Coordinates of C-alpha atoms in Angstrom, one line a residue:
X14 CA 218.4 65.6 124.9
X15 CA 218.6 62.3 126.6
X16 CA 218.2 58.8 125.6
X17 CA 218.0 55.9 128.1
X18 CA 219.7 52.7 127.1
X19 CA 220.8 49.6 128.9
X20 CA 223.3 47.6 126.9
X21 CA 225.0 44.2 127.1
X22 CA 227.9 42.8 125.2
X23 CA 228.3 39.3 124.0
X24 CA 230.7 37.2 122.2
X25 CA 230.8 37.5 118.3
X26 CA 228.2 35.1 117.1
X27 CA 225.1 35.8 115.1
X28 CA 221.5 36.2 115.5
X29 CA 219.8 33.7 113.2
X30 CA 216.6 32.1 112.3
X31 CA 217.8 29.0 114.0
X32 CA 218.4 29.9 117.5
X33 CA 222.0 30.5 118.4
X34 CA 222.7 33.8 120.2
X35 CA 225.8 35.3 121.4
X36 CA 225.2 38.7 123.0
X37 CA 228.2 41.0 122.8
X38 CA 226.3 44.1 123.9
X39 CA 222.8 45.1 124.9
X40 CA 221.6 48.6 125.5
X41 CA 218.4 50.3 126.7
X42 CA 217.5 53.7 125.3
X43 CA 214.8 56.0 126.3
X44 CA 212.7 57.3 123.4
X45 CA 209.3 56.8 121.8
X46 CA 209.8 54.3 119.0
X47 CA 207.6 53.8 116.0
X48 CA 206.3 50.3 115.3
X49 CA 208.3 48.5 112.7
X50 CA 207.9 45.1 111.0
X51 CA 209.9 42.4 112.8
X52 CA 212.9 40.8 111.0
X53 CA 212.5 37.3 109.7
X54 CA 213.6 35.8 113.1
X55 CA 217.1 37.0 112.6
X56 CA 218.6 36.1 116.0
X57 CA 218.9 32.5 116.8
X58 CA 222.5 32.0 117.2
X59 CA 223.2 34.1 120.2
X60 CA 225.5 34.5 123.2
X61 CA 225.2 37.3 125.8
X62 CA 227.8 39.6 127.0
X63 CA 227.1 43.2 128.3
X64 CA 224.2 45.6 128.9
X65 CA 224.4 49.2 127.9
X66 CA 222.3 52.2 128.6
X67 CA 222.8 54.6 125.8
X68 CA 222.0 58.1 124.7
X69 CA 223.0 59.0 121.3
X70 CA 222.7 62.0 119.0
X71 CA 223.1 62.0 115.2
X72 CA 226.6 63.0 114.4
X73 CA 225.7 64.6 111.1
X74 CA 223.8 67.2 113.1
X75 CA 226.8 67.9 115.4
X76 CA 228.0 71.0 113.5
X77 CA 224.8 73.0 114.2
X78 CA 225.0 72.3 117.9
X79 CA 228.8 72.4 118.5
X80 CA 228.7 75.8 120.1
X81 CA 226.2 74.6 122.7
X82 CA 228.1 71.5 123.5
X83 CA 231.4 73.3 123.8
X84 CA 229.9 76.1 125.9
X85 CA 228.6 73.5 128.4
X86 CA 231.8 71.7 128.5
X87 CA 233.7 74.8 129.0
X88 CA 231.4 75.7 131.9
X89 CA 231.5 72.4 133.7
X90 CA 234.9 71.0 132.8
X91 CA 235.7 67.7 131.1
X92 CA 236.8 64.9 133.4
X93 CA 239.8 63.4 131.6
X94 CA 240.3 60.8 134.4
X95 CA 236.7 59.5 134.1
X96 CA 237.2 59.4 130.3
X97 CA 240.2 57.1 130.5
X98 CA 238.6 55.0 133.2
X99 CA 235.6 54.4 131.0
X100 CA 237.6 53.5 128.0
X101 CA 239.6 50.9 129.8
X102 CA 236.6 49.5 131.7
X103 CA 235.2 48.6 128.2
X104 CA 238.3 46.7 126.9
X105 CA 240.3 49.8 126.1
X106 CA 240.0 52.5 123.3
X107 CA 239.7 51.5 119.7
X108 CA 242.7 51.9 117.4
X109 CA 243.3 55.5 116.1
X110 CA 242.6 54.3 112.6
X111 CA 239.3 52.8 113.5
X112 CA 238.3 55.8 115.6
X113 CA 239.2 58.2 112.8
X114 CA 237.2 56.2 110.3
X115 CA 234.3 56.3 112.7
X116 CA 234.4 60.1 113.0
X117 CA 234.7 60.7 109.3
X118 CA 231.7 58.5 108.7
X119 CA 229.6 60.4 111.2
X120 CA 230.6 63.9 110.1
X121 CA 230.1 63.1 106.4
X122 CA 226.5 62.0 107.0
X123 CA 224.8 58.8 106.2
X124 CA 226.6 56.4 104.0
X125 CA 225.1 54.1 101.4
X126 CA 223.5 51.2 102.9
X127 CA 225.7 48.1 103.6
X128 CA 224.3 44.6 103.8
X129 CA 224.1 43.2 107.2
X130 CA 226.1 40.1 107.6
X131 CA 224.0 37.0 106.9
X132 CA 222.9 35.2 110.1
X133 CA 223.9 31.7 110.7
X134 CA 221.2 29.2 111.2
X135 CA 221.1 26.3 113.6
X136 CA 218.8 24.0 115.4
X137 CA 220.5 20.6 115.6
X138 CA 218.7 17.6 117.0
X139 CA 221.0 15.4 119.0
X140 CA 220.2 11.7 118.9
X141 CA 221.9 9.8 121.8
X142 CA 222.1 5.9 121.4
X143 CA 221.9 6.4 117.6
X144 CA 223.2 2.9 116.8
X145 CA 220.4 1.1 118.8
X146 CA 217.2 -0.2 117.4
X147 CA 215.1 3.0 118.1
X148 CA 217.9 5.5 117.8
X149 CA 219.0 4.5 114.2
X150 CA 215.4 4.7 113.1
X151 CA 215.1 8.2 114.6
X152 CA 218.2 9.3 112.7
X153 CA 216.9 7.9 109.5
X154 CA 213.5 9.6 109.9
X155 CA 215.0 13.0 110.8
X156 CA 217.2 12.9 107.8
X157 CA 214.4 12.1 105.5
X158 CA 212.7 15.2 106.8
X159 CA 215.7 17.3 106.0
X160 CA 216.3 18.2 109.7
X161 CA 219.8 18.8 111.0
X162 CA 221.0 15.8 113.0
X163 CA 224.1 15.1 115.2
X164 CA 224.5 11.7 116.9
X165 CA 226.2 10.7 120.1
X166 CA 227.9 7.3 119.8
X167 CA 230.6 5.4 121.5
X168 CA 231.9 3.5 118.4
X169 CA 232.7 5.8 115.5
X170 CA 233.4 3.0 113.1
X171 CA 230.1 1.2 113.9
X172 CA 228.2 4.5 113.5
X173 CA 229.7 5.3 110.2
X174 CA 229.0 1.9 108.9
X175 CA 225.4 1.9 110.1
X176 CA 224.4 5.5 109.6
X177 CA 226.6 6.6 106.7
X178 CA 229.8 8.7 106.2
X179 CA 228.2 12.1 106.2
X180 CA 226.3 12.0 109.5
X181 CA 227.6 14.5 112.2
X182 CA 229.2 12.5 115.0
X183 CA 230.0 13.2 118.6
X184 CA 232.1 10.3 119.9
X185 CA 231.5 10.1 123.6
X186 CA 230.2 7.9 126.4
X187 CA 227.5 9.1 128.7
X188 CA 228.9 7.0 131.6
X189 CA 232.1 9.1 131.4
X190 CA 231.5 12.8 131.8
X191 CA 235.0 13.8 130.7
X192 CA 234.1 12.6 127.1
X193 CA 231.0 14.9 126.9
X194 CA 232.9 18.1 126.0
X195 CA 230.6 21.2 125.9
X196 CA 232.1 22.4 122.7
X197 CA 230.7 19.2 120.9
X198 CA 227.1 20.2 121.8
X199 CA 227.1 23.8 120.4
X200 CA 224.1 24.3 118.2
X201 CA 222.1 21.5 119.7
X202 CA 218.6 22.6 120.5
X203 CA 216.7 19.3 121.0
X204 CA 217.7 15.8 122.2
X205 CA 216.2 12.4 121.6
X206 CA 217.7 10.0 124.0
X207 CA 217.5 6.3 123.1
X208 CA 220.5 5.2 125.2
X209 CA 219.7 2.1 127.2
X210 CA 221.6 -0.5 129.2
X211 CA 222.4 -3.5 127.1
X212 CA 220.4 -6.7 127.9
X213 CA 220.9 -10.0 126.0
X214 CA 220.1 -13.7 126.3
X215 CA 222.4 -15.6 128.6
X216 CA 222.9 -18.2 126.0
X217 CA 224.3 -15.6 123.6
X218 CA 223.0 -13.8 120.6
X219 CA 223.8 -13.3 117.0
X220 CA 226.1 -10.3 116.0
X221 CA 223.1 -8.2 115.1
X222 CA 221.3 -9.2 118.4
X223 CA 218.5 -10.9 116.5
X224 CA 217.2 -12.9 119.5
X225 CA 216.9 -9.8 121.7
X226 CA 215.6 -7.5 119.0
X227 CA 212.6 -9.7 118.0
X228 CA 211.0 -8.8 121.4
X229 CA 208.4 -11.6 121.6
X230 CA 210.0 -14.9 122.3
X231 CA 211.4 -15.0 125.8
X232 CA 215.1 -15.7 126.5
X233 CA 216.7 -15.7 130.0
X234 CA 218.3 -12.2 130.1
X235 CA 221.4 -10.8 131.5
X236 CA 223.1 -7.4 131.6
X237 CA 225.9 -7.0 129.0
X238 CA 228.4 -4.2 129.5
X239 CA 227.9 -1.2 131.9
X240 CA 225.5 -1.6 134.8
X241 CA 222.1 -0.1 134.9
X242 CA 223.3 2.4 137.5
X243 CA 226.1 3.6 135.3
X244 CA 224.0 3.9 132.1
X245 CA 220.5 4.8 133.3
X246 CA 221.3 7.0 136.3
X247 CA 224.9 8.3 136.2
X248 CA 224.8 8.4 132.4
X249 CA 221.6 10.4 132.5
X250 CA 223.0 12.9 134.9
X251 CA 226.1 13.4 132.7
X252 CA 224.0 13.8 129.5
X253 CA 221.7 16.3 131.1
X254 CA 224.6 18.4 132.3
X255 CA 226.1 18.3 128.8
X256 CA 223.1 19.6 127.0
X257 CA 221.4 21.7 129.6
X258 CA 222.9 25.0 128.5
X259 CA 222.2 24.5 124.8
X260 CA 218.6 23.2 125.0
X261 CA 217.3 25.6 127.7
X262 CA 215.1 25.6 130.7
X263 CA 211.4 26.1 130.9
X264 CA 211.9 28.8 133.5
X265 CA 214.5 30.6 131.4
X266 CA 218.0 31.7 132.3
X267 CA 218.7 34.5 134.8
X268 CA 221.1 36.9 133.3
X269 CA 220.9 39.5 136.0
X270 CA 218.9 40.2 139.1
X271 CA 217.2 38.8 142.2
X272 CA 214.4 36.2 142.0
X273 CA 213.2 34.0 144.8
X274 CA 216.2 32.3 146.1
X275 CA 218.3 33.1 143.0
X276 CA 220.5 36.1 142.6
X277 CA 223.0 37.1 140.0
X278 CA 224.9 40.4 140.4
X279 CA 227.1 41.6 137.6
X280 CA 229.9 44.3 137.4
X281 CA 228.2 47.1 135.6
X282 CA 229.9 50.3 134.3
X283 CA 228.6 53.5 132.9
X284 CA 229.4 54.7 129.4
X285 CA 228.5 58.4 129.4
X286 CA 229.0 61.2 126.8
X287 CA 232.4 61.7 128.5
X288 CA 233.8 59.5 125.8
X289 CA 232.7 62.2 123.2
X290 CA 233.8 65.2 125.3
X291 CA 230.7 65.6 127.4
X292 CA 230.3 65.8 131.1
X293 CA 227.1 63.8 131.9
X294 CA 227.4 61.2 134.6
X295 CA 225.4 58.0 135.3
X296 CA 225.4 55.3 137.9
X297 CA 224.2 51.7 138.5
X298 CA 223.5 50.8 142.0
X299 CA 222.0 47.9 144.0
X300 CA 219.3 49.1 146.4
X301 CA 218.9 46.4 149.0
X302 CA 215.3 47.3 149.8
X303 CA 214.1 48.8 146.5
X304 CA 212.5 45.7 145.0
X305 CA 208.7 45.3 144.6
X306 CA 208.6 43.0 147.6
X307 CA 211.2 44.9 149.7
X308 CA 214.1 42.8 148.4
X309 CA 217.2 44.0 146.4
X310 CA 217.0 45.5 142.9
X311 CA 219.4 47.2 140.5
X312 CA 218.8 50.9 139.6
X313 CA 220.0 52.6 136.5
X314 CA 220.1 56.3 137.5
X315 CA 221.2 59.4 135.5
X316 CA 222.9 62.1 137.6
X317 CA 221.7 65.0 135.4
X318 CA 223.9 68.0 134.9
X319 CA 223.1 71.3 133.2
X320 CA 223.6 70.0 129.6
X321 CA 222.0 71.2 126.5
X322 CA 222.9 68.0 124.7
X323 CA 223.7 64.6 126.1
X324 CA 225.3 62.6 123.3
X325 CA 225.6 59.2 125.0
X326 CA 224.7 57.5 128.3
X327 CA 225.3 53.8 128.6
X328 CA 225.3 51.3 131.3
X329 CA 227.4 48.5 130.1
X330 CA 228.1 45.1 131.7
X331 CA 231.3 43.2 130.8
X332 CA 231.2 39.4 131.0
X333 CA 234.5 37.7 131.3
X334 CA 232.8 34.8 129.3
X335 CA 229.9 35.5 126.9
X336 CA 226.5 34.3 128.0
X337 CA 225.1 31.6 125.7
X338 CA 221.4 32.3 125.2
X339 CA 221.1 30.2 122.1
X340 CA 218.3 28.1 123.6
X341 CA 216.0 31.1 124.2
X342 CA 213.7 33.3 122.2
X343 CA 214.0 36.7 123.9
X344 CA 214.7 38.7 127.1
X345 CA 212.2 39.4 129.8
X346 CA 212.8 42.5 131.9
X347 CA 211.3 43.0 135.3
X348 CA 211.3 46.8 135.8
X349 CA 209.6 49.6 137.6
X350 CA 208.7 52.1 134.9
X351 CA 208.9 55.8 134.8
X352 CA 206.5 56.3 131.9
X353 CA 209.2 56.6 129.3
X354 CA 210.1 54.6 126.3
X355 CA 213.3 52.7 126.1
X356 CA 215.3 50.8 123.5
X357 CA 217.1 47.5 123.9
X358 CA 220.3 47.3 121.8
X359 CA 222.1 44.0 121.3
X360 CA 225.4 43.6 119.7
X361 CA 227.2 40.4 118.7
X362 CA 230.7 41.9 118.4
X363 CA 233.1 43.7 120.5
X364 CA 234.2 45.9 117.6
X365 CA 234.1 49.7 118.0
X366 CA 231.9 50.2 115.0
X367 CA 229.6 47.3 114.4
X368 CA 226.0 46.3 113.7
X369 CA 223.6 46.4 116.6
X370 CA 220.1 45.0 116.8
X371 CA 217.3 47.2 118.4
X372 CA 213.8 47.1 119.6
X373 CA 211.7 49.5 121.9
X374 CA 209.4 49.1 124.8
X375 CA 207.2 51.4 126.9
X376 CA 207.0 51.6 130.6
X377 CA 204.1 52.5 133.0
X378 CA 205.0 55.1 135.5
X379 CA 205.5 53.8 139.0
X380 CA 204.4 50.2 138.2
X381 CA 206.4 47.0 138.2
X382 CA 206.0 45.2 135.0
X383 CA 207.4 42.2 133.1
X384 CA 208.4 43.1 129.5
X385 CA 209.2 40.4 126.9
X386 CA 211.3 41.4 124.0
X387 CA 211.6 38.7 121.4
X388 CA 214.9 38.4 119.6
X389 CA 213.0 38.1 116.4
X390 CA 211.7 41.7 116.9
X391 CA 215.1 43.3 116.8
X392 CA 216.0 45.4 113.8
X393 CA 219.6 45.9 112.6
X394 CA 221.2 49.3 113.0
X395 CA 224.6 50.4 111.6
X396 CA 226.4 53.8 111.7
X397 CA 224.0 56.5 110.6
X398 CA 221.3 54.1 109.6
X399 CA 218.6 53.5 112.2
X400 CA 220.7 54.8 115.1
X401 CA 219.5 55.4 118.7
X402 CA 218.5 58.9 119.7
X403 CA 217.0 60.4 122.7
X404 CA 215.1 63.2 121.1
X405 CA 214.8 61.2 117.9
X406 CA 213.4 57.8 116.9
X407 CA 215.0 55.7 114.2
X408 CA 216.6 57.5 111.2
X409 CA 215.9 61.0 112.5
X410 CA 212.2 60.7 113.3
X411 CA 211.1 62.7 116.3
X412 CA 210.1 61.2 119.5
X413 CA 206.9 62.9 120.4
X414 CA 207.1 61.9 124.1
X415 CA 210.6 63.2 124.7
X416 CA 211.2 65.1 127.9
X417 CA 214.5 66.4 129.3
X418 CA 215.6 65.6 132.8
X419 CA 217.0 62.7 134.9
X420 CA 215.7 59.2 134.8
X421 CA 215.7 56.3 137.2
X422 CA 214.8 52.8 136.1
X423 CA 214.8 50.0 138.8
X424 CA 215.5 46.6 137.1
X425 CA 215.0 43.6 139.4
X426 CA 215.9 40.9 136.8
X427 CA 216.8 40.3 133.2
X428 CA 216.0 36.8 132.1
X429 CA 216.1 34.9 128.8
X430 CA 212.9 33.1 128.1
X431 CA 211.4 30.4 125.8
X432 CA 208.3 31.5 124.0
X433 CA 204.9 29.9 124.4
X434 CA 203.7 27.4 123.6
X435 CA 206.7 25.5 124.9
X436 CA 207.5 22.3 123.2
X437 CA 209.8 19.4 124.5
X438 CA 213.5 19.9 124.2
X439 CA 214.5 16.5 125.6
X440 CA 212.6 13.4 124.6
X441 CA 213.6 10.2 126.4
X442 CA 212.9 6.6 125.6
X443 CA 212.4 4.8 128.9
X444 CA 210.4 1.6 129.6
X445 CA 207.0 0.5 130.8
X446 CA 207.2 -1.1 134.2
X447 CA 209.7 1.2 135.9
X448 CA 207.5 1.8 138.9
X449 CA 206.3 -1.8 139.3
X450 CA 209.1 -3.6 141.1
X451 CA 208.3 -1.8 144.4
X452 CA 204.6 -1.5 144.0
X453 CA 202.6 -3.0 146.8
X454 CA 200.1 -5.8 146.0
X455 CA 201.4 -6.4 142.5
X456 CA 201.2 -10.0 141.1
X457 CA 204.7 -10.3 139.6
X458 CA 203.8 -13.5 137.8
X459 CA 201.7 -11.4 135.4
X460 CA 204.4 -9.0 134.8
X461 CA 207.1 -8.8 132.0
X462 CA 210.5 -10.4 132.7
X463 CA 212.2 -7.1 133.5
X464 CA 209.8 -6.5 136.3
X465 CA 210.1 -10.0 137.7
X466 CA 213.9 -10.0 137.3
X467 CA 214.6 -6.4 138.3
X468 CA 217.0 -7.3 141.1
X469 CA 218.8 -10.0 139.0
X470 CA 219.3 -7.5 136.2
X471 CA 221.0 -5.0 138.4
X472 CA 217.8 -3.1 139.4
X473 CA 217.4 -2.1 135.8
X474 CA 213.9 -0.6 136.2
X475 CA 214.8 1.1 139.5
X476 CA 217.6 3.0 137.9
X477 CA 215.5 3.7 134.8
X478 CA 213.0 5.4 137.1
X479 CA 215.8 7.4 138.9
X480 CA 217.0 8.5 135.5
X481 CA 213.5 9.7 134.6
X482 CA 213.4 11.7 137.9
X483 CA 216.6 13.5 136.9
X484 CA 214.9 14.6 133.6
X485 CA 211.7 15.8 135.4
X486 CA 213.8 17.7 138.0
X487 CA 216.2 19.3 135.5
X488 CA 213.9 22.1 134.4
X489 CA 214.3 21.1 130.7
X490 CA 211.0 20.8 128.8
X491 CA 210.7 17.0 128.3
X492 CA 208.7 14.1 127.1
X493 CA 209.2 10.6 128.6
X494 CA 208.0 7.7 126.4
X495 CA 207.6 4.4 128.0
X496 CA 207.1 1.7 125.3
X497 CA 206.1 -1.8 126.2
X498 CA 208.0 -4.7 124.7
X499 CA 209.9 -3.5 121.5
X500 CA 209.6 -5.5 118.3
X501 CA 211.0 -5.4 114.8
X502 CA 207.5 -5.2 113.3
X503 CA 206.5 -2.3 111.1
X504 CA 204.8 0.9 112.3
X505 CA 201.2 1.4 111.5
X506 CA 199.1 -0.5 114.1
X507 CA 196.5 1.3 116.2
X508 CA 198.0 2.5 119.5
X509 CA 197.0 2.7 123.0
X510 CA 198.5 5.6 125.1
X511 CA 198.2 5.3 128.9
X512 CA 199.5 6.7 132.1
X513 CA 200.2 5.4 135.5
X514 CA 202.5 2.5 134.4
X515 CA 199.9 -0.3 134.2
X516 CA 199.8 -1.6 130.7
X517 CA 201.6 -4.5 129.0
X518 CA 202.0 -5.4 125.4
X519 CA 204.2 -4.8 122.4
X520 CA 205.1 -2.0 120.0
X521 CA 207.4 -1.6 117.0
X522 CA 210.6 0.3 117.3
X523 CA 209.7 2.2 114.2
X524 CA 206.5 3.5 115.8
X525 CA 208.4 4.6 118.9
X526 CA 210.8 6.5 116.7
X527 CA 207.9 8.3 115.0
X528 CA 206.4 9.2 118.4
X529 CA 209.6 10.7 119.6
X530 CA 210.0 13.0 116.6
X531 CA 206.4 14.0 116.8
X532 CA 206.7 14.9 120.4
X533 CA 209.5 17.4 119.7
X534 CA 206.9 19.6 117.9
X535 CA 203.9 19.2 120.2
X536 CA 203.1 21.4 123.2
X537 CA 200.6 18.7 124.2
X538 CA 203.5 16.2 124.8
X539 CA 205.6 18.7 126.9
X540 CA 206.3 17.6 130.5
X541 CA 204.3 14.4 130.0
X542 CA 205.2 10.8 130.9
X543 CA 203.2 8.0 129.3
X544 CA 203.2 4.4 128.3
X545 CA 202.4 3.2 124.8
X546 CA 201.7 -0.1 123.0
X547 CA 199.9 -1.3 119.9
X548 CA 196.5 -3.0 119.9
X549 CA 198.0 -6.2 118.4
X550 CA 198.4 -9.0 121.0
X551 CA 201.7 -10.8 121.4
X552 CA 200.3 -13.9 119.7
X553 CA 199.5 -12.1 116.5
X554 CA 202.3 -10.9 114.2
X555 CA 201.7 -7.5 112.6
X556 CA 202.5 -7.0 108.9
X557 CA 201.9 -4.2 106.4
X558 CA 201.2 -4.5 102.7
X559 CA 203.8 -2.3 100.9
X560 CA 201.2 -1.5 98.2
X561 CA 198.7 -0.2 100.7
X562 CA 200.5 1.1 103.8
X563 CA 198.4 2.5 106.7
X564 CA 197.9 6.3 106.8
X565 CA 200.3 8.4 108.8
X566 CA 199.1 9.1 112.3
X567 CA 198.4 12.4 113.9
X568 CA 200.1 11.8 117.2
X569 CA 198.7 15.0 118.6
X570 CA 195.4 13.1 118.9
X571 CA 197.1 10.9 121.5
X572 CA 199.2 13.7 123.1
X573 CA 196.1 15.7 123.8
X574 CA 194.7 13.0 126.1
X575 CA 197.7 13.1 128.4
X576 CA 197.7 14.7 131.8
X577 CA 200.4 16.5 133.8
X578 CA 202.0 14.9 136.9
X579 CA 201.1 11.2 136.3
X580 CA 204.2 9.0 136.5
X581 CA 202.9 5.8 138.2
X582 CA 204.9 6.7 141.4
X583 CA 201.6 7.5 142.9
X584 CA 201.0 3.8 143.0
X585 CA 204.0 3.1 145.2
X586 CA 201.9 4.3 148.1
X587 CA 198.4 3.3 146.9
X588 CA 198.0 -0.2 145.5
X589 CA 196.5 -0.3 142.0
X590 CA 195.0 -3.6 140.7
X591 CA 196.5 -4.9 137.5

């Protein structure tokens, strides 16, 4: 009996409904699996560490087959050297007590069910620039919604005073990469970035920056503190590098394989039934010309011997450091099928006897195919409950398509993916006007102060545009919001969304905060850049009657009008009348 399984180990972490995944072990097993209801999204705390290809047999049936196994072993001989090599490739043997407990459990049959350890939940939204006018409103709105928030600030005392003593803080400075320690960002799945270079009136301002914040009356401006280059460009680069691993990439993360100009080879090992006294043998090889386009591919291959029973065949990959796949929703395999059914087994612990999580997939003979396996579809297995079998399915059910004989499964890539529809993971508050300083034919006298004074203000808009470009090039699903002049007026006015960087006007900071939060949930906002203002002219103040506030907006109505690829940079070559 054979069961084909590719397995991967990851660091102890948990699969949870929030999205943090630490893979300690993954296996592929060949069998015909029955459909089973998915778990309630149990894997969203995850990290990835090896891949195992397993063949397993129920130990409580071992006594009825022992004669066959021993006769085969006696005939072919047990390779003690390969047994020891296998154990030490996979972190050495378990302790005698643990191994003895494991055997007793198997020989005595199924044990009473044990509760699977509860999965940790996570899905933190990071707010950078949380003490600024937009940032603190974002934090307040997120907390009112009951969403988990962490804030990135430079001044802890100011943040505690402004945001409260119970807010989760990261004290760091985006202009100093050394302060953005990766450990601080664990669990962060989305980012709203409201960091901006500080601009203030030359004549000075009040302690709470009242002159600057009102946004309507003009004051001669100057840069206060770090330069636009440090904040808007270098700072953006540092922030993206700090969160990239935790928020994920639209294209996913290559765990193993060969794709386009990317490749990632890993040290695989075979975990055969030699560890249980058997003599089967398996290999993992790189075929330099075996890929679907004549390129390299990995091949899992079973060197079949004359065995009545194969207890276990695993290909296992050991990572020196666990792979963090927290930001992703599943694994996508690019394989050339052999018509058999396989199982994927993921473990989140290095322990000898531990819970694994399993799902199955079919392959089409002699065809390359991409197979997506959501983490949420994995079901827990432990000891004699819902184990992997070659001849059997889960819990002893027969596999009707079982067939003895060797297998060969080319695997060109294993990639973590974000499920569709993809929503933004990084929302950035930029500024209208970023493409205008260098636009041909533009009448600067009709433009806002920042456009006219771009050079005097340290090329503030130039570096804001460079920062935007870093986001667009990062591969992170994003939204870039370009508000017109920001005011302290309440939210609620009708809005105008536009693209191409042509409009002027005003908009309340409260409204911008609401737009940012709405964008995180909208696939229509993903990978879009747009400007926004209210319909209220500068000359008219906007107020709201507390007894009759305006209705809440459905921002998707606006997001649906947006188009891909429009940034306003197109106008740098073709003049646009304003």
